[in-house]
Coordinates of C-alpha atoms and ligand atoms in Angstrom, one line a residue:
Chain F
M1 CA 0.0 -0.3 0.1
T2 CA 1.5 3.3 -0.9
L3 CA -0.2 6.8 0.6
A4 CA -1.5 7.5 -3.4
A5 CA -3.0 3.9 -3.0
A6 CA -4.5 5.1 0.8
I7 CA -6.2 8.3 -0.9
E8 CA -7.8 6.1 -3.8
R9 CA -9.0 3.5 -1.5
S10 CA -10.4 6.3 0.5
K11 CA -12.3 7.6 -2.1
R12 CA -13.8 5.0 -3.3
N13 CA -14.9 3.5 -0.2
R14 CA -16.9 6.5 1.6
E15 CA -18.4 4.8 3.7
D16 CA -15.6 3.2 5.2
W17 CA -14.1 6.6 5.6
K18 CA -16.1 8.6 6.8
Y19 CA -14.9 9.8 9.7
T20 CA -11.5 10.2 8.6
D21 CA -11.1 12.7 5.6
L22 CA -7.6 11.6 4.4
P23 CA -6.3 14.4 2.1
A24 CA -8.0 17.1 4.5
L25 CA -5.9 15.7 7.7
L26 CA -2.8 14.9 5.3
A27 CA -3.4 18.7 4.3
R28 CA -3.7 19.8 8.4
R29 CA -0.3 18.0 9.0
A30 CA 1.4 19.7 6.6
Q31 CA 1.3 23.0 8.9
N32 CA 2.8 20.3 11.9
A33 CA 6.5 21.0 13.5
P34 CA 7.9 17.4 12.1
M35 CA 9.2 14.8 14.4
P36 CA 12.0 14.3 16.2
I37 CA 13.9 11.4 15.2
T38 CA 14.4 8.9 18.3
A39 CA 17.1 6.6 19.5
L40 CA 16.1 2.6 19.8
P41 CA 14.6 2.0 23.1
A42 CA 16.5 -0.1 25.7
T43 CA 15.3 -3.8 25.7
A44 CA 16.1 -6.6 27.7
N45 CA 19.6 -8.3 26.1
D46 CA 18.2 -11.3 24.9
D47 CA 14.9 -10.4 23.6
A48 CA 15.0 -11.2 19.6
R49 CA 14.5 -7.2 18.0
L50 CA 14.4 -7.0 14.2
V51 CA 14.9 -3.0 13.2
F52 CA 13.7 -1.7 10.9
V53 CA 15.4 1.7 9.3
N54 CA 13.4 3.8 6.8
G55 CA 11.5 0.9 6.2
I56 CA 14.4 -1.8 5.0
F57 CA 15.9 -4.1 7.4
H58 CA 18.7 -3.3 9.2
P59 CA 20.9 -6.9 10.3
A60 CA 23.5 -4.5 12.6
Q61 CA 21.0 -3.1 14.5
S62 CA 19.1 -6.4 14.8
R63 CA 19.5 -9.3 17.4
F64 CA 18.1 -12.9 16.9
G65 CA 18.6 -13.7 20.3
S66 CA 18.1 -17.9 20.2
I67 CA 15.3 -17.3 16.7
P68 CA 16.9 -18.7 13.7
S69 CA 17.7 -16.1 11.7
C70 CA 16.0 -17.6 8.4
I71 CA 12.5 -16.5 10.0
L72 CA 12.9 -13.1 8.2
M73 CA 12.8 -13.2 4.2
G74 CA 12.5 -11.3 1.2
D75 CA 13.6 -7.3 1.2
E76 CA 11.8 -3.9 0.7
R77 CA 10.5 -4.1 -2.4
S78 CA 9.3 -7.6 -2.7
G79 CA 8.2 -7.3 1.2
Y80 CA 9.1 -9.2 3.7
K81 CA 8.0 -12.3 5.1
L82 CA 8.2 -13.7 8.5
T83 CA 7.5 -17.5 8.6
L84 CA 7.4 -19.9 11.5
G85 CA 7.3 -23.9 10.9
E86 CA 4.8 -26.3 12.0
H87 CA 4.6 -26.8 15.9
T88 CA 7.1 -24.1 16.1
C89 CA 6.7 -22.0 19.7
L90 CA 8.4 -18.6 20.4
V91 CA 5.9 -17.5 23.2
A92 CA 9.0 -17.6 25.9
Q93 CA 10.7 -15.3 23.4
P94 CA 8.6 -12.4 22.0
V95 CA 9.8 -10.9 18.6
E96 CA 10.1 -7.4 18.4
L97 CA 10.0 -5.4 15.1
V98 CA 11.4 -2.0 15.8
F99 CA 10.1 0.7 13.0
T100 CA 12.2 3.9 12.6
T101 CA 13.6 6.4 10.4
D102 CA 17.0 8.3 10.6
E103 CA 17.8 11.6 8.6
S104 CA 18.0 10.1 5.0
A105 CA 14.4 8.9 5.2
T106 CA 12.1 9.6 2.7
D107 CA 8.9 11.5 2.7
E108 CA 7.0 8.4 2.5
I109 CA 8.1 4.5 3.7
D110 CA 5.7 1.9 2.9
I111 CA 6.2 -1.8 4.3
N112 CA 4.9 -5.2 3.5
L113 CA 5.1 -7.7 5.7
S114 CA 3.6 -11.0 5.7
I115 CA 3.4 -13.6 8.6
D116 CA 3.2 -17.2 8.2
I117 CA 2.4 -19.6 11.6
G118 CA 2.2 -23.3 10.5
A119 CA -0.1 -25.8 12.1
N120 CA 0.2 -25.4 16.3
G121 CA 3.0 -22.8 15.8
R122 CA 2.8 -20.3 18.4
L123 CA 4.0 -16.3 18.0
T124 CA 4.3 -13.4 20.3
L125 CA 5.1 -10.3 18.6
L126 CA 5.8 -6.6 19.1
E127 CA 5.5 -4.2 16.4
R128 CA 6.6 -1.1 17.8
H129 CA 6.8 2.1 15.4
L130 CA 9.1 5.0 16.9
P131 CA 8.2 8.6 16.1
S132 CA 8.9 9.6 12.5
R133 CA 8.3 12.2 10.8
A134 CA 7.7 10.5 8.0
F135 CA 4.5 9.2 6.3
S136 CA 4.5 5.8 6.9
T137 CA 2.2 2.6 5.6
I138 CA 2.1 -0.6 6.8
D139 CA 0.1 -4.0 5.2
I140 CA 0.8 -6.9 6.9
N141 CA -1.1 -9.8 6.1
V142 CA -1.3 -12.8 8.7
T143 CA -2.4 -16.6 7.9
L144 CA -2.7 -18.4 11.0
H145 CA -2.9 -22.3 10.1
E146 CA -4.6 -24.7 11.9
S147 CA -4.2 -24.9 15.7
A148 CA -1.6 -21.6 15.1
K149 CA -1.5 -18.6 17.9
F150 CA -0.4 -15.5 17.1
V151 CA -0.4 -12.7 20.0
H152 CA 0.4 -9.4 18.2
G153 CA 1.4 -6.5 19.8
K154 CA 1.0 -2.7 18.0
M155 CA 2.3 0.5 19.4
T156 CA 2.3 3.8 17.1
S157 CA 3.5 6.6 18.3
G158 CA 1.5 9.5 16.8
G159 CA 2.4 10.9 13.0
A160 CA 0.9 10.1 9.9
H161 CA 0.4 5.9 10.2
I162 CA -1.9 3.9 7.7
A163 CA -2.0 0.4 8.5
R164 CA -3.8 -2.7 7.3
T165 CA -3.7 -5.9 9.1
N166 CA -5.3 -8.5 7.0
V167 CA -5.7 -12.0 9.3
N168 CA -6.8 -15.4 8.0
V169 CA -7.1 -18.0 11.0
A170 CA -7.5 -21.4 10.1
R171 CA -9.4 -24.4 12.1
G172 CA -8.8 -23.9 16.1
G173 CA -6.4 -21.2 15.4
Y174 CA -6.1 -17.7 17.4
Y175 CA -5.4 -14.4 16.9
S176 CA -5.3 -12.2 19.8
H177 CA -4.3 -8.3 18.9
F178 CA -3.3 -5.4 21.7
G179 CA -2.9 -2.1 19.6
L180 CA -1.6 1.0 21.9
T181 CA -2.2 4.0 19.6
R182 CA -0.7 6.8 20.8
G183 CA -1.5 9.8 18.9
G184 CA -1.4 10.2 15.4
L185 CA -2.1 13.0 12.1
P186 CA -3.9 11.0 10.6
M187 CA -3.9 7.5 12.1
R188 CA -6.1 5.0 10.4
H189 CA -5.6 1.2 11.2
D190 CA -7.4 -1.3 9.4
I191 CA -8.3 -4.6 10.9
D192 CA -9.8 -7.5 9.0
V193 CA -9.9 -10.8 10.7
H194 CA -11.2 -13.9 8.3
L195 CA -12.3 -16.7 11.0
M196 CA -12.2 -19.4 7.9
D197 CA -12.7 -22.6 9.6
E198 CA -14.4 -24.1 12.9
Q199 CA -13.1 -22.9 16.1
A200 CA -11.0 -20.3 15.0
Q201 CA -10.9 -17.2 17.4
A202 CA -9.7 -13.7 17.5
A203 CA -9.7 -11.1 19.8
L204 CA -9.1 -7.5 19.2
H205 CA -7.8 -5.3 22.0
G206 CA -7.2 -1.7 21.8
V207 CA -6.2 1.4 23.8
M208 CA -5.8 5.2 21.9
L209 CA -4.7 8.0 23.7
L210 CA -5.4 11.5 22.0
R211 CA -4.7 14.5 22.5
G212 CA -4.2 18.3 20.6
G213 CA -5.0 17.8 17.3
D214 CA -4.5 13.9 16.8
H215 CA -7.3 11.9 14.6
A216 CA -6.8 8.1 14.9
D217 CA -9.2 6.0 13.9
I218 CA -9.2 2.0 13.9
T219 CA -11.9 0.3 11.9
T220 CA -12.4 -3.7 12.3
R221 CA -14.1 -6.2 10.2
I222 CA -14.3 -9.6 11.9
A223 CA -15.9 -12.0 9.3
H224 CA -16.9 -15.4 10.4
N225 CA -17.1 -17.7 8.0
A226 CA -17.3 -21.0 9.7
P227 CA -18.9 -22.2 13.0
H228 CA -18.2 -22.2 16.3
G229 CA -16.2 -18.8 15.5
V230 CA -15.7 -16.6 18.9
S231 CA -15.0 -12.9 18.8
R232 CA -13.7 -10.3 21.2
Q233 CA -13.3 -6.8 20.6
M234 CA -12.4 -4.3 23.5
F235 CA -11.7 -0.6 22.2
K236 CA -10.7 2.0 24.7
T237 CA -10.0 5.9 23.8
V238 CA -9.3 8.5 26.1
L239 CA -9.0 12.1 24.3
G240 CA -8.2 15.3 25.2
D241 CA -8.2 18.7 24.2
K242 CA -9.3 19.1 20.2
S243 CA -8.5 15.1 19.4
R244 CA -11.3 13.1 17.4
G245 CA -11.0 9.2 17.5
V246 CA -13.2 6.7 15.4
F247 CA -13.5 3.3 16.0
Q248 CA -15.8 1.2 13.3
G249 CA -16.6 -2.4 14.2
K250 CA -18.3 -4.8 11.8
I251 CA -18.7 -8.4 13.1
Y252 CA -19.8 -10.6 9.7
V253 CA -21.7 -13.9 10.2
A254 CA -21.8 -16.1 7.1
P255 CA -25.1 -17.6 6.9
H256 CA -23.6 -21.3 7.7
A257 CA -21.5 -19.8 10.5
Q258 CA -23.7 -21.2 13.5
K259 CA -22.8 -20.7 16.8
T260 CA -21.0 -18.1 16.2
D261 CA -19.9 -15.9 19.7
G262 CA -18.7 -12.4 18.9
H263 CA -18.9 -9.6 21.1
Q264 CA -17.9 -5.9 20.6
I265 CA -17.4 -2.8 23.2
S266 CA -16.4 0.3 22.2
R267 CA -15.7 2.9 25.4
A268 CA -14.3 6.7 25.4
L269 CA -13.6 9.1 28.0
L270 CA -13.7 12.7 26.9
L271 CA -11.2 14.7 28.7
S272 CA -12.3 18.0 26.5
D273 CA -15.2 19.4 25.5
S274 CA -13.3 19.9 22.1
A275 CA -12.6 16.1 21.8
E276 CA -14.9 14.3 19.7
M277 CA -16.0 10.4 19.5
D278 CA -17.5 8.5 16.9
A279 CA -18.4 5.1 17.4
K280 CA -20.0 3.2 14.8
P281 CA -20.7 -0.4 15.4
E282 CA -22.3 -3.2 12.8
L283 CA -23.6 -6.1 13.0
E284 CA -24.1 -8.0 9.9
I285 CA -25.6 -11.2 10.6
Y286 CA -26.8 -13.8 8.2
A287 CA -27.0 -17.0 10.6
D288 CA -30.0 -17.7 13.1
D289 CA -28.3 -19.6 15.9
V290 CA -25.5 -17.1 17.2
K291 CA -24.5 -15.2 20.3
C292 CA -23.6 -11.5 19.0
S293 CA -23.3 -7.8 20.7
H294 CA -21.8 -4.7 20.2
G295 CA -21.9 -1.8 23.1
S296 CA -20.7 2.0 23.0
T297 CA -20.2 4.1 25.8
I298 CA -18.7 8.0 25.6
G299 CA -18.3 9.9 28.8
D300 CA -16.6 12.3 30.7
L301 CA -14.4 11.1 33.8
D302 CA -16.4 11.1 37.1
A303 CA -16.9 14.0 39.0
D304 CA -17.7 12.2 42.1
A305 CA -14.8 10.3 42.0
L306 CA -12.5 13.3 41.3
F307 CA -13.9 14.5 44.2
Y308 CA -13.6 11.8 46.1
L309 CA -10.0 11.3 45.5
R310 CA -8.7 14.9 45.6
A311 CA -11.1 14.7 49.3
R312 CA -8.7 11.9 50.2
G313 CA -5.5 14.0 48.9
L314 CA -4.8 13.4 45.9
S315 CA -4.1 16.6 43.3
E316 CA -6.3 16.5 40.4
T317 CA -3.4 15.6 38.1
Q318 CA -2.8 12.2 40.2
A319 CA -6.7 12.0 40.5
R320 CA -7.5 12.2 36.7
A321 CA -4.0 10.2 36.0
L322 CA -5.7 6.9 38.2
L323 CA -9.0 7.2 36.9
I324 CA -7.7 7.2 33.5
D325 CA -5.4 4.3 34.4
A326 CA -8.7 2.6 35.8
F327 CA -10.2 3.4 32.1
T328 CA -7.2 1.5 30.1
G329 CA -6.7 -1.0 32.8
E330 CA -9.4 -2.7 31.7
V331 CA -7.3 -3.6 28.4
I332 CA -4.0 -3.2 29.4
D333 CA -4.6 -5.7 32.3
D334 CA -5.6 -8.5 29.9
I335 CA -1.9 -8.3 27.9
P336 CA -0.8 -11.6 28.3
V337 CA 3.1 -10.6 28.4
P338 CA 4.0 -8.8 31.4
A339 CA 7.0 -6.9 29.3
W340 CA 4.6 -5.1 27.0
R341 CA 2.3 -4.1 30.0
D342 CA 5.0 -2.3 31.6
L343 CA 5.7 -0.5 28.0
F344 CA 2.5 0.3 27.5
R345 CA 1.7 1.5 31.1
A346 CA 5.4 3.2 30.7
D347 CA 4.4 4.5 27.2
M348 CA 0.8 5.7 28.8
E349 CA 2.5 7.7 31.7
G350 CA 4.6 9.9 29.5
W351 CA 1.4 10.5 27.3
Q352 CA -0.6 11.8 30.4
S353 CA 2.9 14.1 31.8
Chain U
M1 CA -9.6 23.3 66.6
L2 CA -12.4 24.0 64.1
E3 CA -13.9 27.9 64.2
I4 CA -16.6 28.5 61.7
R5 CA -17.8 32.3 61.5
N6 CA -21.4 33.2 59.9
L7 CA -20.7 31.1 57.2
H8 CA -23.1 30.9 54.2
A9 CA -22.7 29.1 51.3
A10 CA -25.3 28.5 48.1
I11 CA -25.5 25.7 45.4
G12 CA -26.4 27.2 42.3
G13 CA -27.7 30.4 43.5
K14 CA -29.6 28.8 45.9
E15 CA -28.9 29.9 49.7
I16 CA -28.6 26.8 51.3
L17 CA -26.1 28.0 54.7
K18 CA -27.3 31.0 56.2
G19 CA -24.5 32.0 58.6
I20 CA -23.3 28.6 60.4
D21 CA -21.3 29.7 63.7
L22 CA -19.7 26.4 64.7
T23 CA -17.0 26.1 67.2
V24 CA -15.3 22.5 68.0
P25 CA -12.1 22.3 70.2
S26 CA -9.4 20.1 69.6
G27 CA -10.0 16.6 71.6
Q28 CA -13.8 17.1 71.3
V29 CA -16.3 15.6 69.5
H30 CA -19.5 17.5 68.5
A31 CA -22.4 16.0 67.0
I32 CA -24.9 17.8 64.4
M33 CA -28.5 16.6 63.9
G34 CA -31.3 17.7 62.2
P35 CA -34.3 17.6 59.7
N36 CA -33.8 15.9 55.8
G37 CA -32.7 18.5 53.9
S38 CA -31.7 21.2 56.2
G39 CA -27.9 21.4 55.1
K40 CA -26.0 18.9 57.1
S41 CA -24.0 17.5 54.2
T42 CA -23.7 20.7 52.3
L43 CA -22.1 21.7 55.4
S44 CA -19.9 19.0 55.4
Y45 CA -18.9 19.4 51.3
V46 CA -18.3 23.2 51.9
L47 CA -16.0 22.0 54.6
S48 CA -14.2 19.6 52.3
G49 CA -14.1 22.4 49.4
R50 CA -16.0 20.5 47.0
E51 CA -16.8 22.4 43.7
G52 CA -20.1 23.5 43.2
Y53 CA -20.8 25.1 46.5
E54 CA -20.0 28.6 46.5
V55 CA -19.2 30.5 50.0
T56 CA -20.9 33.8 50.1
Q57 CA -20.0 35.1 53.4
G58 CA -18.3 33.7 56.7
T59 CA -14.7 32.5 57.4
V60 CA -14.1 29.0 58.5
T61 CA -9.9 28.2 59.9
L62 CA -8.8 24.7 61.4
N63 CA -5.9 25.1 64.0
G64 CA -5.7 29.0 62.9
Q65 CA -5.4 28.0 58.9
D66 CA -7.6 29.6 56.8
L67 CA -9.3 26.6 55.1
L68 CA -11.6 28.4 52.3
A69 CA -8.4 29.3 50.2
L70 CA -7.1 26.0 49.9
N71 CA -8.8 23.6 47.3
T72 CA -9.6 20.3 48.3
E73 CA -6.5 18.4 48.1
Q74 CA -4.8 21.2 49.9
R75 CA -7.7 21.1 52.7
A76 CA -7.2 17.1 52.8
A77 CA -3.8 17.5 53.4
A78 CA -4.2 20.6 56.3
G79 CA -5.9 17.8 58.0
V80 CA -10.0 18.1 56.8
F81 CA -11.5 14.4 56.5
L82 CA -15.4 13.7 55.3
A83 CA -16.6 10.4 55.5
M84 CA -19.2 10.5 53.1
Q85 CA -23.0 9.8 53.9
Y86 CA -22.8 8.3 50.1
P87 CA -19.1 6.8 49.4
V88 CA -18.2 7.0 45.8
E89 CA -17.4 3.4 43.5
I90 CA -14.2 3.9 41.9
P91 CA -13.7 0.9 39.1
G92 CA -10.7 -0.2 38.2
V93 CA -8.9 1.0 41.0
T94 CA -8.2 -1.5 43.8
N95 CA -8.6 -0.1 47.2
M96 CA -4.8 -0.8 48.2
N97 CA -3.7 1.5 45.5
F98 CA -6.3 4.1 46.2
L99 CA -5.6 3.9 49.8
K100 CA -1.6 3.8 49.6
T101 CA -1.8 6.6 46.8
A102 CA -3.4 8.9 49.0
L103 CA -1.9 8.3 52.5
N104 CA 1.6 8.9 50.4
A105 CA 0.4 12.0 48.8
V106 CA -1.3 13.4 52.2
R107 CA 2.3 12.4 53.8
K108 CA 4.5 14.1 50.9
S109 CA 2.6 17.5 51.1
R110 CA 2.7 17.2 54.8
G111 CA 6.3 16.9 54.8
Q112 CA 6.7 13.4 55.8
S113 CA 8.7 10.7 53.5
E114 CA 6.7 8.5 51.5
L115 CA 6.1 4.9 52.4
D116 CA 7.9 1.6 50.9
A117 CA 5.6 -1.0 49.5
M118 CA 6.4 -3.0 52.7
Q119 CA 5.8 -0.7 55.3
M120 CA 2.7 0.4 53.3
L121 CA 1.2 -3.4 52.7
K122 CA 1.8 -3.7 56.9
L123 CA 0.1 -0.5 57.7
L124 CA -2.9 -0.9 55.6
R125 CA -3.7 -4.5 56.9
G126 CA -3.4 -3.6 60.4
K127 CA -6.0 -0.7 60.3
A128 CA -8.4 -3.2 57.9
S129 CA -8.1 -6.0 60.0
A130 CA -8.8 -3.3 63.1
I131 CA -12.0 -2.1 61.5
G132 CA -13.1 -5.6 60.3
L133 CA -12.2 -5.3 56.6
S134 CA -10.3 -8.7 55.0
D135 CA -7.3 -8.5 52.6
D136 CA -9.9 -9.5 50.0
M137 CA -11.7 -6.0 50.6
L138 CA -8.3 -4.2 50.5
K139 CA -7.7 -6.0 46.6
R140 CA -10.6 -5.4 45.2
A141 CA -11.9 -2.1 43.7
V142 CA -12.8 0.8 45.7
N143 CA -16.5 0.9 47.2
V144 CA -17.4 -1.7 44.0
G145 CA -20.0 -4.0 45.4
F146 CA -19.4 -3.1 48.6
S147 CA -22.3 -3.5 51.2
G148 CA -23.7 -0.7 52.6
G149 CA -21.9 -1.4 55.9
E150 CA -18.6 -2.2 53.8
K151 CA -18.6 1.1 52.4
K152 CA -18.7 2.8 55.3
R153 CA -16.6 0.8 57.3
N154 CA -14.0 1.9 54.6
E155 CA -14.6 5.6 55.2
I156 CA -13.5 4.7 58.6
L157 CA -10.4 2.6 57.1
Q158 CA -9.4 6.0 55.1
M159 CA -9.4 8.1 58.4
A160 CA -7.5 6.0 59.9
V161 CA -4.8 5.5 57.3
L162 CA -4.6 9.3 56.9
E163 CA -5.2 10.4 60.6
P164 CA -6.8 13.8 60.1
A165 CA -7.2 16.8 62.2
L166 CA -10.8 17.4 61.5
C167 CA -13.0 13.9 61.0
L168 CA -16.2 15.0 59.6
L169 CA -18.9 11.8 59.5
D170 CA -21.4 12.5 57.3
E171 CA -24.4 9.4 58.5
T172 CA -21.6 6.8 58.8
D173 CA -24.0 5.2 61.3
S174 CA -26.7 5.0 58.4
G175 CA -26.9 1.5 56.9
L176 CA -24.9 -0.3 59.9
D177 CA -26.2 -3.3 61.6
I178 CA -26.0 -3.4 65.3
D179 CA -22.8 -5.0 64.9
A180 CA -21.3 -2.8 62.1
L181 CA -22.4 0.1 64.2
K182 CA -20.3 -1.2 67.5
I183 CA -17.1 -1.9 65.1
V184 CA -17.3 1.6 63.2
S185 CA -17.8 3.2 66.7
D186 CA -14.7 1.9 68.3
G187 CA -12.9 2.7 64.7
V188 CA -14.1 6.4 65.7
N189 CA -13.4 6.3 69.2
A190 CA -10.2 5.3 68.9
L191 CA -9.3 7.7 66.7
R192 CA -10.2 10.0 69.5
A193 CA -6.9 12.5 70.2
P194 CA -5.9 15.8 71.7
D195 CA -5.0 17.5 68.2
R196 CA -8.2 15.8 66.8
S197 CA -11.7 17.4 66.1
M198 CA -14.7 15.4 65.3
V199 CA -18.3 16.1 63.8
V200 CA -20.7 13.5 63.7
I201 CA -23.7 14.2 61.9
T202 CA -26.4 12.0 62.6
H203 CA -30.1 11.2 62.6
Y204 CA -30.2 9.1 65.6
Q205 CA -28.9 9.6 69.3
R206 CA -28.3 5.3 69.4
L207 CA -25.2 6.5 67.8
L208 CA -24.4 8.9 70.5
D209 CA -24.5 5.9 73.1
Y210 CA -21.4 4.6 71.4
I211 CA -19.4 7.7 70.3
K212 CA -20.0 10.3 73.4
P213 CA -20.1 14.0 72.1
D214 CA -18.9 16.6 74.3
A215 CA -21.7 18.7 72.4
V216 CA -24.9 18.4 70.4
H217 CA -25.9 21.0 67.4
V218 CA -29.3 21.3 65.5
L219 CA -28.6 22.5 62.2
A220 CA -31.9 23.4 60.7
F221 CA -32.7 25.9 57.7
G222 CA -29.2 26.4 57.0
K223 CA -28.0 27.5 60.9
I224 CA -27.4 26.4 64.3
R225 CA -30.4 26.5 65.9
K226 CA -29.6 25.1 69.4
S227 CA -26.9 24.0 71.1
G228 CA -26.4 21.6 74.1
G229 CA -24.6 18.6 75.5
P230 CA -25.2 15.3 75.3
E231 CA -28.8 15.1 76.8
L232 CA -30.4 17.3 73.5
A233 CA -29.6 14.5 71.7
H234 CA -32.3 13.0 74.0
E235 CA -34.9 15.8 73.5
L236 CA -34.9 15.6 70.4
E237 CA -35.0 12.0 69.8
A238 CA -38.7 12.4 72.0
R239 CA -39.8 15.1 70.6
G240 CA -38.5 16.1 67.1
Y241 CA -37.9 19.1 65.1
A242 CA -41.1 20.8 65.2
D243 CA -39.7 23.3 68.0
F244 CA -37.7 24.4 64.7
A245 CA -40.1 24.2 62.4
G246 CA -40.7 28.2 63.1
E247 CA -37.7 29.7 63.0
A248 CA -37.0 29.1 58.8
A249 CA -38.0 32.9 58.0
Ligands
ATP401 N1 -26.8 19.9 43.8 C1 -27.5 20.5 44.5 N2 -28.2 21.4 43.6 C2 -29.6 22.0 43.9 N3 -30.0 21.6 45.6 C3 -29.3 21.1 46.3 C4 -27.9 20.1 45.7 N4 -27.5 19.6 46.9 C5 -28.3 20.2 47.8 N5 -29.4 20.5 47.8 C6 -30.2 20.8 48.2 O1 -30.0 21.6 49.6 C7 -30.9 21.4 50.8 C8 -29.6 20.1 51.6 O2 -29.1 18.9 51.3 P1 -28.3 18.7 52.2 O3 -28.1 17.5 51.7 O4 -26.9 19.2 52.7 O5 -29.5 18.1 53.4 P2 -28.9 17.3 54.7 O6 -29.5 17.8 55.9 O7 -27.6 16.5 54.4 O8 -30.1 16.1 54.6 P3 -30.1 14.4 55.0 O9 -30.7 14.3 56.0 O10 -31.2 14.5 54.5 O11 -28.9 14.0 54.5 C9 -31.6 20.6 50.2 O12 -32.4 21.5 49.8 C10 -31.1 19.9 48.8 O13 -32.4 19.7 48.0
MG402 MG1 -27.0 14.7 54.6

């Protein structure tokens, strides 16, 4: 995907992009100050970390730890391919993909990556985008073979970021996503999950933290194409200043996908009167024996709770931070990788201060 | 010592407190009784600095310090504690984390060192078991799913932890069963101290059998209408507030 293609797609598909006017947002971005180039953050020494600089895999900065280096193939032109063989398990060693830029970065960086996990394989991978002045697109195509399991973390730190994650899940496979969106102008992430066979499962979780003139849009589509599929979605958005958040979530259930169990929830916390949240849940169900639901709430910080905390000595800043933590905690506490939990929390602390 | 002089306060332009005068010396417990809607909770909120309560006249000092000049958290640091009539539920924040953050915030602003995790755990467990709250209650979200009585005990636990100079108890006895009333009263009595003033708002004389007040005041129609000793509570129990109905104007 390129920026031009993304704009084209947004124009062709107005309903899908109705809250995110890509050309207008990009025009606004041009007036913004450029982003700093960040150094690689520290990490535990033995973690496998694959570093991409300006969209190109950089072996010298990378570390494979105990995972075989042949796990990653391809190049920036043909796209990268990460392959995990059958019964290969990389749960104990989470893989981190770090995307960063340097002085020689072009204005636009487009990345294509496919991830293929063989039957009964297990992968835990964090996709981490460091702040950059470049416009970045990332297209990830995930294939989970029978009973494969993938825990996919994604962190973005503002800037212009257009992402598409397309996931195919075979029988008994499980795709689990945890996203932390810190800002963005614009940020758009499409997550399309296709549950292709029986007992396939997906769980999408996300926290968006927006302020200033941020605009972030997460659009999910979960297609239940086979019986006995399970999907869970929980998205939490915190909006300050004049930021705008969008969550569009669609659950599709094919006619023969009986006994589907799909739930989706979006909750937003508005910290300012000028912030705006648009939530559009959608159920498209063609089977009759299913359990599906969606819910969406948009609210302010609870004034009674704020007073209660302050009456016990917490400063207003502390009280607000505690309530925001409590709000996002429902997602963060569920992250199965302790190191990611710490990372997400640290990132959120940085956002609040 | 708490000193309230000619305190007038309004909510949304409507005057609720119409000139309260009240002095509670350090080491004393004063009870405030009065009909529903007379302004008792309003007084306790005004003293703790809740937003939306506009003080239009008067002064309030605690041990000489002007309370009205302080915001809510500064008053907490200065030693004001309100055990609320309706304690607030805070989903997602554990009681333990709440108490920890509160105590360290207050200690910090009082110029004391913050407690580390171990010291904190020890202190909180000790105080919780003294008030009959299990460790389990410390791990749960603040007041969420607590029974009425458990919420009130939780208020007293916070009070015991924060060691305030002024304790305001707004109907801490309502909703308590007889055993809980005894436990909560013991908790309050344990906190009676020469350098602490307490104001106990209640509708029932029974509480004052457990927490013996030095003085009893009747708050009706936004003003203290009568003050006396503990016997005043018995009188009110027998006669009700009919005597004060004529004083509305
Ligand atoms: N937020 C508010 N907006 C408008 N009026 C209010 C508000 N809060 C309280 N009041 C009014 O102020 C008056 C005093 O209320 P307050 O809660 O102080 O009474 P109280 O003495 O504590 O009564 P109770 O014994 O029932 O607890 C009442 O008439 C009440 O309706
Ligand atoms: Mg009241």
